[in-house]
mmCIF file of C-alpha atoms in Angstrom:
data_model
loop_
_atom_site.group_PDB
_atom_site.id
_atom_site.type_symbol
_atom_site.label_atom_id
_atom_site.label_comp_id
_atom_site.label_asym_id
_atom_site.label_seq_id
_atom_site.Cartn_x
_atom_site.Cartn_y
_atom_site.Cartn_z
ATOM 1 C CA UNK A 1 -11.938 26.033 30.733
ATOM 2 C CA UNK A 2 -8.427 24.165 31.064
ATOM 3 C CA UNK A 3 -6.214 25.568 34.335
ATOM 4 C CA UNK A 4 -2.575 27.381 32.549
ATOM 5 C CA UNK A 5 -1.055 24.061 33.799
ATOM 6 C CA UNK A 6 -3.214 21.768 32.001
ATOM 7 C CA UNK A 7 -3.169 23.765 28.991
ATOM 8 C CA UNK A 8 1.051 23.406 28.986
ATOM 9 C CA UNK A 9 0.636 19.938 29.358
ATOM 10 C CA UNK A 10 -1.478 19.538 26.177
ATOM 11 C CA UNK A 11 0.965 21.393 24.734
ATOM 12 C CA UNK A 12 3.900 19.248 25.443
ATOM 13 C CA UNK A 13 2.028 16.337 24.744
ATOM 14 C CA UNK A 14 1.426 17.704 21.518
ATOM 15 C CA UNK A 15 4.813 18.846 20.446
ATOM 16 C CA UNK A 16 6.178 15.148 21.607
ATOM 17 C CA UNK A 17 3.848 13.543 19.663
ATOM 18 C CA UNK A 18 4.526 15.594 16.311
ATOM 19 C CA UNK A 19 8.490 15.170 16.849
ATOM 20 C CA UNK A 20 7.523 11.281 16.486
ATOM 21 C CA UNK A 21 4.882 11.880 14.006
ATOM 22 C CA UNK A 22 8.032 13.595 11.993
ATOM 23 C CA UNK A 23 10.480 10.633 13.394
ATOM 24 C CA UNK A 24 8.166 8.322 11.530
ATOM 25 C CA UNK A 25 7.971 10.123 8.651
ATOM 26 C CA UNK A 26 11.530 10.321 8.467
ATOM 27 C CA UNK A 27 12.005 6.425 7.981
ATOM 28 C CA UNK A 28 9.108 5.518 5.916
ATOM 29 C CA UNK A 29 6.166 4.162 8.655
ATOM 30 C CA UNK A 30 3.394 6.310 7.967
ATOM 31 C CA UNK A 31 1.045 4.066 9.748
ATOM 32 C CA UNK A 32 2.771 5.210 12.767
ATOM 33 C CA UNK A 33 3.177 8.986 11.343
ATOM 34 C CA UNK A 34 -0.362 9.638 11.530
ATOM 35 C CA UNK A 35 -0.936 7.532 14.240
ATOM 36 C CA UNK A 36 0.726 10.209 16.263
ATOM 37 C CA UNK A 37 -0.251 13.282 14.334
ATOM 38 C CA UNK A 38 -3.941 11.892 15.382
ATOM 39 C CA UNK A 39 -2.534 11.656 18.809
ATOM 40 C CA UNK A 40 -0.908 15.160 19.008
ATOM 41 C CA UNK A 41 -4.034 16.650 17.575
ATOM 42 C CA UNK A 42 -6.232 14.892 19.889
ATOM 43 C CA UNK A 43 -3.857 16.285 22.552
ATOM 44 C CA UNK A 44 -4.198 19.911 21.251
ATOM 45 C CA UNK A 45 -6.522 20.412 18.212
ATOM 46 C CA UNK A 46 -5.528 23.553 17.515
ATOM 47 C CA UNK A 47 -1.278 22.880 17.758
ATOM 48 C CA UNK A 48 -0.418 24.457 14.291
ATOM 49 C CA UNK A 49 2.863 21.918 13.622
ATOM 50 C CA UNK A 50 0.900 19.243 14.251
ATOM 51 C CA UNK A 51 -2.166 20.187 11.723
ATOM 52 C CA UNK A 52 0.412 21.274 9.115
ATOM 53 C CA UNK A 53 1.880 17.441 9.636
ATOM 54 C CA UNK A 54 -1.158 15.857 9.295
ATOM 55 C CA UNK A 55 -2.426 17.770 6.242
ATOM 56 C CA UNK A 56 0.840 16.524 4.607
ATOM 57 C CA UNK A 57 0.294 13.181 5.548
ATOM 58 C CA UNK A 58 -3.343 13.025 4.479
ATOM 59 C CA UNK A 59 -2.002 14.311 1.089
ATOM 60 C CA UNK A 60 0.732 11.663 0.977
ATOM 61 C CA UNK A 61 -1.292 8.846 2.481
ATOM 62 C CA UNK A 62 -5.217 9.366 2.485
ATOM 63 C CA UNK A 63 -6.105 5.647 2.597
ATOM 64 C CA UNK A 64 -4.324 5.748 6.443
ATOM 65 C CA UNK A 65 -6.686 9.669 6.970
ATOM 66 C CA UNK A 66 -10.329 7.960 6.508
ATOM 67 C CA UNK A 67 -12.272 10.848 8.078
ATOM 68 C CA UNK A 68 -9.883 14.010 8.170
ATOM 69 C CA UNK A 69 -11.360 16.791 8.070
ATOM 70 C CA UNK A 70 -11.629 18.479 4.497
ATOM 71 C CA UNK A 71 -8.269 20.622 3.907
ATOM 72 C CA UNK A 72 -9.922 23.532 3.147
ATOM 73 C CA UNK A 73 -11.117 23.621 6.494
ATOM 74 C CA UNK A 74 -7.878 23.278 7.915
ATOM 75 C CA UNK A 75 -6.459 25.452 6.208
ATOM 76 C CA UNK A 76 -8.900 28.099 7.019
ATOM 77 C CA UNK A 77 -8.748 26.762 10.756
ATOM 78 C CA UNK A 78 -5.017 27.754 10.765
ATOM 79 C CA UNK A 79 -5.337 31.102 9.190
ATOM 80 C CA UNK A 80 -7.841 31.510 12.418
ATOM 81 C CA UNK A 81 -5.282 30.444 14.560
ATOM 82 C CA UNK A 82 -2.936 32.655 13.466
ATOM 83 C CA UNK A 83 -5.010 35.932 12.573
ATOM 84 C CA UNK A 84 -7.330 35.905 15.068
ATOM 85 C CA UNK A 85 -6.148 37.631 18.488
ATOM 86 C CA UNK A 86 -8.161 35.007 20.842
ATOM 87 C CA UNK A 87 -5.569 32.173 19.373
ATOM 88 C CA UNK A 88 -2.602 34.288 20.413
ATOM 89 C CA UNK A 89 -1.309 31.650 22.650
ATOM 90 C CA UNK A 90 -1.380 28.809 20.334
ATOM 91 C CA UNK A 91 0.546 30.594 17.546
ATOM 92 C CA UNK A 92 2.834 32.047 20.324
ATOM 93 C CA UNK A 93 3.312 28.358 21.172
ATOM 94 C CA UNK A 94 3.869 26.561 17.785
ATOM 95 C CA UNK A 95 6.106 29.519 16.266
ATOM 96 C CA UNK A 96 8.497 28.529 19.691
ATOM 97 C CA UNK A 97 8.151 25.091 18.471
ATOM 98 C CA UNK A 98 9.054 25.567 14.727
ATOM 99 C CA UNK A 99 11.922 27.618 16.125
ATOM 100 C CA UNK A 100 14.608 24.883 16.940
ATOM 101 C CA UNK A 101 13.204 22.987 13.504
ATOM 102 C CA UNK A 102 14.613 26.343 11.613
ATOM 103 C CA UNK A 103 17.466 26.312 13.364
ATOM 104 C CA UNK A 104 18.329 22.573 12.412
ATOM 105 C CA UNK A 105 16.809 23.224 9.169
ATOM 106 C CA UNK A 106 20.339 25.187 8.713
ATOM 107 C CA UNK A 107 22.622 22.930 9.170
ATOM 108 C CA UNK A 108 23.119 19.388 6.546
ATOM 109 C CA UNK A 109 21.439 16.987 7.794
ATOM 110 C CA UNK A 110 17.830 18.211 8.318
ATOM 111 C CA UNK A 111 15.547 15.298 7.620
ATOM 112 C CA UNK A 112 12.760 15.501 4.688
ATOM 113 C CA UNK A 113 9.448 15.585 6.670
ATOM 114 C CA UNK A 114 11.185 18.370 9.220
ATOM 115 C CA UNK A 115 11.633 20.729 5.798
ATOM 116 C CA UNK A 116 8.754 19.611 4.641
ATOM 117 C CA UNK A 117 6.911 20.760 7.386
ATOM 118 C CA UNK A 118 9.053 24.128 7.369
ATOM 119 C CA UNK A 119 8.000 24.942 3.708
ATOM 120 C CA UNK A 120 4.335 24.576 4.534
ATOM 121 C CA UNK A 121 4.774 26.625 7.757
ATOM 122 C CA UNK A 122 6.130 29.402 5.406
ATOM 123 C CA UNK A 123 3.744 28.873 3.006
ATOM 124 C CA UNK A 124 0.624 28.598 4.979
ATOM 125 C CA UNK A 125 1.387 30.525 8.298
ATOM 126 C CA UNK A 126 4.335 33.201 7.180
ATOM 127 C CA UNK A 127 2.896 33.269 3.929
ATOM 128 C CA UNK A 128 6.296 33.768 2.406
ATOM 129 C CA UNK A 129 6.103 31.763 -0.754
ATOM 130 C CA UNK A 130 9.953 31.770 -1.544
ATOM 131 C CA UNK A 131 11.248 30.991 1.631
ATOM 132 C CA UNK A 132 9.141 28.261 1.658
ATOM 133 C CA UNK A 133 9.909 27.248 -2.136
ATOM 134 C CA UNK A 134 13.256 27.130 -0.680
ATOM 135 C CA UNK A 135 12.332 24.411 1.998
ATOM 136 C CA UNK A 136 10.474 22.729 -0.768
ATOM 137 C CA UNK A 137 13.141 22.057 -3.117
ATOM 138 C CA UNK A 138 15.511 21.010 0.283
ATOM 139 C CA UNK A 139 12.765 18.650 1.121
ATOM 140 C CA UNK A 140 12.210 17.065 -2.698
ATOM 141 C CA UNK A 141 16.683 16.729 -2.795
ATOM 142 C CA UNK A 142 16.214 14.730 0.422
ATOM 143 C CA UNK A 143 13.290 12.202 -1.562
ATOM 144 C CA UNK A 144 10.458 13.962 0.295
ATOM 145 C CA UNK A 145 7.204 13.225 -2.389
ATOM 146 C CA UNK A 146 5.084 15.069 -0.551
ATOM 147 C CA UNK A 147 7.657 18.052 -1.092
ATOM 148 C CA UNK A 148 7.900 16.980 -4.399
ATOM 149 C CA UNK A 149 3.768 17.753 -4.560
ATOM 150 C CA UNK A 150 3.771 21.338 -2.867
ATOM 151 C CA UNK A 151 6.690 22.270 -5.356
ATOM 152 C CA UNK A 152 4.917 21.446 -8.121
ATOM 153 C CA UNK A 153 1.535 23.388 -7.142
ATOM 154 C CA UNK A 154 4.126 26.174 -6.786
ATOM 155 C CA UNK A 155 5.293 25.750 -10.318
ATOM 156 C CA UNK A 156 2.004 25.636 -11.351
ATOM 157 C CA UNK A 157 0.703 29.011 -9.591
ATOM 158 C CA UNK A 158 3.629 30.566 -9.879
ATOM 159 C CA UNK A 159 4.116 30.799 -5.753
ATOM 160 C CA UNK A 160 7.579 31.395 -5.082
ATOM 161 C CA UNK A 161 8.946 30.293 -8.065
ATOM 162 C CA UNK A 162 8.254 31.442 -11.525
ATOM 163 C CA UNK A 163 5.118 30.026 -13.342
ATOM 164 C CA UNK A 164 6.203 26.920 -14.891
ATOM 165 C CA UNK A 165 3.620 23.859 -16.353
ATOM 166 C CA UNK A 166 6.423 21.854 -17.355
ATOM 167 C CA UNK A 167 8.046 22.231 -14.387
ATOM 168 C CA UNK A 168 5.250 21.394 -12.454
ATOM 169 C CA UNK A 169 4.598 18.359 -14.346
ATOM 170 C CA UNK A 170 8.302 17.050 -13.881
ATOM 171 C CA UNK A 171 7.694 17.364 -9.842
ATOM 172 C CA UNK A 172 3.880 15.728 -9.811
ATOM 173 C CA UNK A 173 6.023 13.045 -12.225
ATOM 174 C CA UNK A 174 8.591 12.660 -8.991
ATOM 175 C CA UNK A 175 6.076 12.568 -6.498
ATOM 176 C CA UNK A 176 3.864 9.993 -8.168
ATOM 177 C CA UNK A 177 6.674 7.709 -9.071
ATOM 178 C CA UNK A 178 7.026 7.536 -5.563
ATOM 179 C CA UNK A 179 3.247 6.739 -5.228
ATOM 180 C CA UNK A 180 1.818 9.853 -4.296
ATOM 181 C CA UNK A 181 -1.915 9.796 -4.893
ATOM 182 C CA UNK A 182 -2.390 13.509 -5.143
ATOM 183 C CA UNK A 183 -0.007 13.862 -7.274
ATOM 184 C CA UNK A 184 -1.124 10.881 -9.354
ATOM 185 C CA UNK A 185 -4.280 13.320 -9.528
ATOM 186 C CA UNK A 186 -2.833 16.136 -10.478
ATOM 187 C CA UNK A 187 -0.463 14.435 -13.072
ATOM 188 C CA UNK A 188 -3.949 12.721 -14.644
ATOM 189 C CA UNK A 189 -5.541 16.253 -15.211
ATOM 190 C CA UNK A 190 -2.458 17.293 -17.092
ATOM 191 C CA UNK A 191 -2.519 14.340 -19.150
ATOM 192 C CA UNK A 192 -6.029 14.455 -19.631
ATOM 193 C CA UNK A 193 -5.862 18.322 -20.465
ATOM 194 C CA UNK A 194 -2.851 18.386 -21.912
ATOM 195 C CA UNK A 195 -1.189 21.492 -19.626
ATOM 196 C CA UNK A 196 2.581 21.201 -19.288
ATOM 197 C CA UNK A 197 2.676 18.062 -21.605
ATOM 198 C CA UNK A 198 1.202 16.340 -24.756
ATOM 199 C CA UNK A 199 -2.252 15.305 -24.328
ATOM 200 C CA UNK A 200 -2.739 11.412 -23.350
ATOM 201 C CA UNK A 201 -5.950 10.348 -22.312
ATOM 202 C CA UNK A 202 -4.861 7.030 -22.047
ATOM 203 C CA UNK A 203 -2.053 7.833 -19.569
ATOM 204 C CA UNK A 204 -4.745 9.894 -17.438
ATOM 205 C CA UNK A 205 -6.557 6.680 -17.198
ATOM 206 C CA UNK A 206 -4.093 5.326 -15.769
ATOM 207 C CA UNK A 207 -2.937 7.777 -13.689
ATOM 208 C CA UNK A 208 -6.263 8.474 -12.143
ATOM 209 C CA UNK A 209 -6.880 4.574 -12.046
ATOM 210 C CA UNK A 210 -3.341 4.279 -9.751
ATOM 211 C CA UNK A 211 -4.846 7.170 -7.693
ATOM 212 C CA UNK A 212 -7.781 6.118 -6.703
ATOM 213 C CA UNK A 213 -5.942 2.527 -5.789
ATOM 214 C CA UNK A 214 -4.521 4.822 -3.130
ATOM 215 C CA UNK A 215 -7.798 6.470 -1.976
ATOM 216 C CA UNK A 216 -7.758 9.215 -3.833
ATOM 217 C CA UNK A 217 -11.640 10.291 -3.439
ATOM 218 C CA UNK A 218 -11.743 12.553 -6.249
ATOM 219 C CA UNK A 219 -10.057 10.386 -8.968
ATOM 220 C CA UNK A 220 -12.607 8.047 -7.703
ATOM 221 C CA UNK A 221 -15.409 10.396 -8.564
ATOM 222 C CA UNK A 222 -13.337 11.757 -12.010
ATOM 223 C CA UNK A 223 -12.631 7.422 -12.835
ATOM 224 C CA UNK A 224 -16.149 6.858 -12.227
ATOM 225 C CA UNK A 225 -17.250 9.749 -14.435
ATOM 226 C CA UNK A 226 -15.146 8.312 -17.219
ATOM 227 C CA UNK A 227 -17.002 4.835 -16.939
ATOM 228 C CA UNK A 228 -19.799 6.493 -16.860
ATOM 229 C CA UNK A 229 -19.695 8.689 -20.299
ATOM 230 C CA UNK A 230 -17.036 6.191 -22.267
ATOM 231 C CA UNK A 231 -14.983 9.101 -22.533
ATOM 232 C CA UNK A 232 -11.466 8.118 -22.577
ATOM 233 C CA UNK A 233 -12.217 4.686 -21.384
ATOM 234 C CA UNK A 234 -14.920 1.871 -22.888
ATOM 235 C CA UNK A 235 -18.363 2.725 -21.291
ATOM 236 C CA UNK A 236 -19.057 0.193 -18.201
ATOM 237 C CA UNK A 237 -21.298 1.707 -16.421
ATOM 238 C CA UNK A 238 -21.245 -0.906 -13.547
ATOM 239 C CA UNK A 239 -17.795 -0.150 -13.016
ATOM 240 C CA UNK A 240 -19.074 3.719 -12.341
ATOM 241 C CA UNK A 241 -21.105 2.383 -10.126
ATOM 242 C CA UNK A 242 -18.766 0.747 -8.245
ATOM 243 C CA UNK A 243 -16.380 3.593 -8.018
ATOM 244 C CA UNK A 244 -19.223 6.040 -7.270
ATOM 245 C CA UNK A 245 -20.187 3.454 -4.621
ATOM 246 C CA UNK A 246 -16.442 3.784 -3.096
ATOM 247 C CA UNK A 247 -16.899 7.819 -3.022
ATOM 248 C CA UNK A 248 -19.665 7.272 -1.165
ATOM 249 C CA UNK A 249 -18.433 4.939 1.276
ATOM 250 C CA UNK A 250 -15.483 7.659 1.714
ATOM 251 C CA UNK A 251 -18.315 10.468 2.360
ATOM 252 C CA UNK A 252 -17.591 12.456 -0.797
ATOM 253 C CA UNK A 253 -21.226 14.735 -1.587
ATOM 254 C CA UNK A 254 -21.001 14.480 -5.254
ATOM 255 C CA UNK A 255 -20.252 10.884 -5.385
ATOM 256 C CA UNK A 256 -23.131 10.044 -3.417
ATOM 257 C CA UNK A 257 -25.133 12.336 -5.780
ATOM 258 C CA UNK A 258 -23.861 10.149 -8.720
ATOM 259 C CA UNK A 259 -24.357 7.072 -7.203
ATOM 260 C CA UNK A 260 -28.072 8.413 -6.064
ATOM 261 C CA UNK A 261 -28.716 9.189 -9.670
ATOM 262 C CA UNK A 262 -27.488 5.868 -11.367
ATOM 263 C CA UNK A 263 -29.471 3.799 -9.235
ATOM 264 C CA UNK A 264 -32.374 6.298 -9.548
ATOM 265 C CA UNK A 265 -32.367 5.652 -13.077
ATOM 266 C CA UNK A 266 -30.615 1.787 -13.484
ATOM 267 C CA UNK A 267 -27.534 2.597 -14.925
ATOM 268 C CA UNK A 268 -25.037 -0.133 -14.585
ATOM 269 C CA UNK A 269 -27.713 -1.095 -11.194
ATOM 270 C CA UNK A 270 -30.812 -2.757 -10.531
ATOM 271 C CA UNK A 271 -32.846 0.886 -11.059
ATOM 272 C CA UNK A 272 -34.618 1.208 -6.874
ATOM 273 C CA UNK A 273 -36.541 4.289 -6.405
ATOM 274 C CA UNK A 274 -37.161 3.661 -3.146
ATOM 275 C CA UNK A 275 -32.987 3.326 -2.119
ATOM 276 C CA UNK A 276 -32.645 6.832 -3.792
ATOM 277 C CA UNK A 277 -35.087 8.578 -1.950
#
């Protein structure tokens, strides 16, 4: 068990490397963002600031996150932290770290990541889904997409703000303009199921095709599905195989599954019973 003074040094370690994990969010290098969100994590695993920065970036970025844990799990991981009365400390310890952050987030000139980070403090930790609606649309004014994301889920659930599908659609639009591959997820399935907009199957193709360009696993699995039936796309099912083969590369169950089945049975591959068992 770590001594009290090795536990405070963790936790300093931690809270440095999230401020520059939020610095380099701040000016666009998100190489270097999750670089030291990794780092701050790997300093203190449980350091709530730090997992609600990396979630964002792993939503923003996922290409750069190749093996982050799932973000249910983190989620749920957090609500342990916070709920549970054997993580006292640690919430003790990031709720005097998000303090200052609230404090600059009311003045001007608080930067995008900072409020974005504030909203999903509120949201997931506080759960207080206007306040943190409020940080949201600070964040998306100051060009945050990942902002621009959780705004529109809010819009979309009706979290904070009042239910809206159009709404929600005209954030996911913001957010994947700027490249966002959940969003370009999200704003595929609205295409494709025509919630909040006019149905377009052929601008879900390309939205989903533009997500999984940025490592989007499950618009991977969704593109390869596509391929697969012809549906909404020419059938090629060698081109599901490919993007079932990416899934699987990525460690995503059901695209393994789908790959294990189309080589099972050839389609669009050399059929190899032996590989699928």
């Amino acid at each position: 068990k770590m001594s009290e003074q090795g536990d405070s040094s963790s936790w300093c370690s931690a809270e440095e490397r999230t401020r520059a994990a939020l610095a380099a969010w701040e000016h666009d290098d998100l190489p270097a963002a999750v670089a030291a969100a990794r780092a701050a994590l790997g300093a203190a695993p449980r350091f709530l600031p730090a997992m609600l920065a990396a979630r964002g970036l792993a939503l923003l970025a996922p290409a750069l996150c190749p093996g982050a844990p799932p973000l249910d799990q983190q989620l749920a991981l957090m609500r342990d932290i916070v709920e549970l009365p054997a993580h006292r400390h640690e919430a003790q310890v990031a709720r005097a770290f998000m303090a200052p952050l609230e404090r600059e987030a009311e003045g001007e000139r608080c930067g995008a990541a900072t409020l974005f980070v504030l909203g999903s403090w509120a949201y997931h930790i506080l759960q207080e889904n206007e306040r943190a609606a409020a940080y949201f649309r600070r964040a998306v004014d100051a060009g945050s997409s990942a902002a621009a994301f959780s705004l529109a889920v809010r819009f979309e659930r009706g979290e904070g703000v009042p239910q809206d599908a159009a709404q929600s659609v005209e954030m996911y639009s913001q957010a994947a303009a700027k490249g966002h591959a959940a969003a370009l997820y999200n704003l595929a399935q609205c295409y494709d199921q025509g919630e909040g907009v006019e149905k377009d199957k052929a601008r879900a193709l390309d939205l989903f095709q533009r997500a999984s360009v940025a490592g989007h696993v499950p618009a991977l699995l969704n593109l390869g599905l596509i391929y697969y039936h012809g549906e909404g796309a020419p059938q090629d099912r060698a081109k599901a195989v490919e993007l079932f083969q990416r899934g699987a590369d990525l460690g995503n169950p059901s695209a393994v599954f789908n790959l294990a089945f189309c080589v099972d049975h050839g389609h669009g591959i050399t059929q190899d019973k032996v590989t699928t068992s």
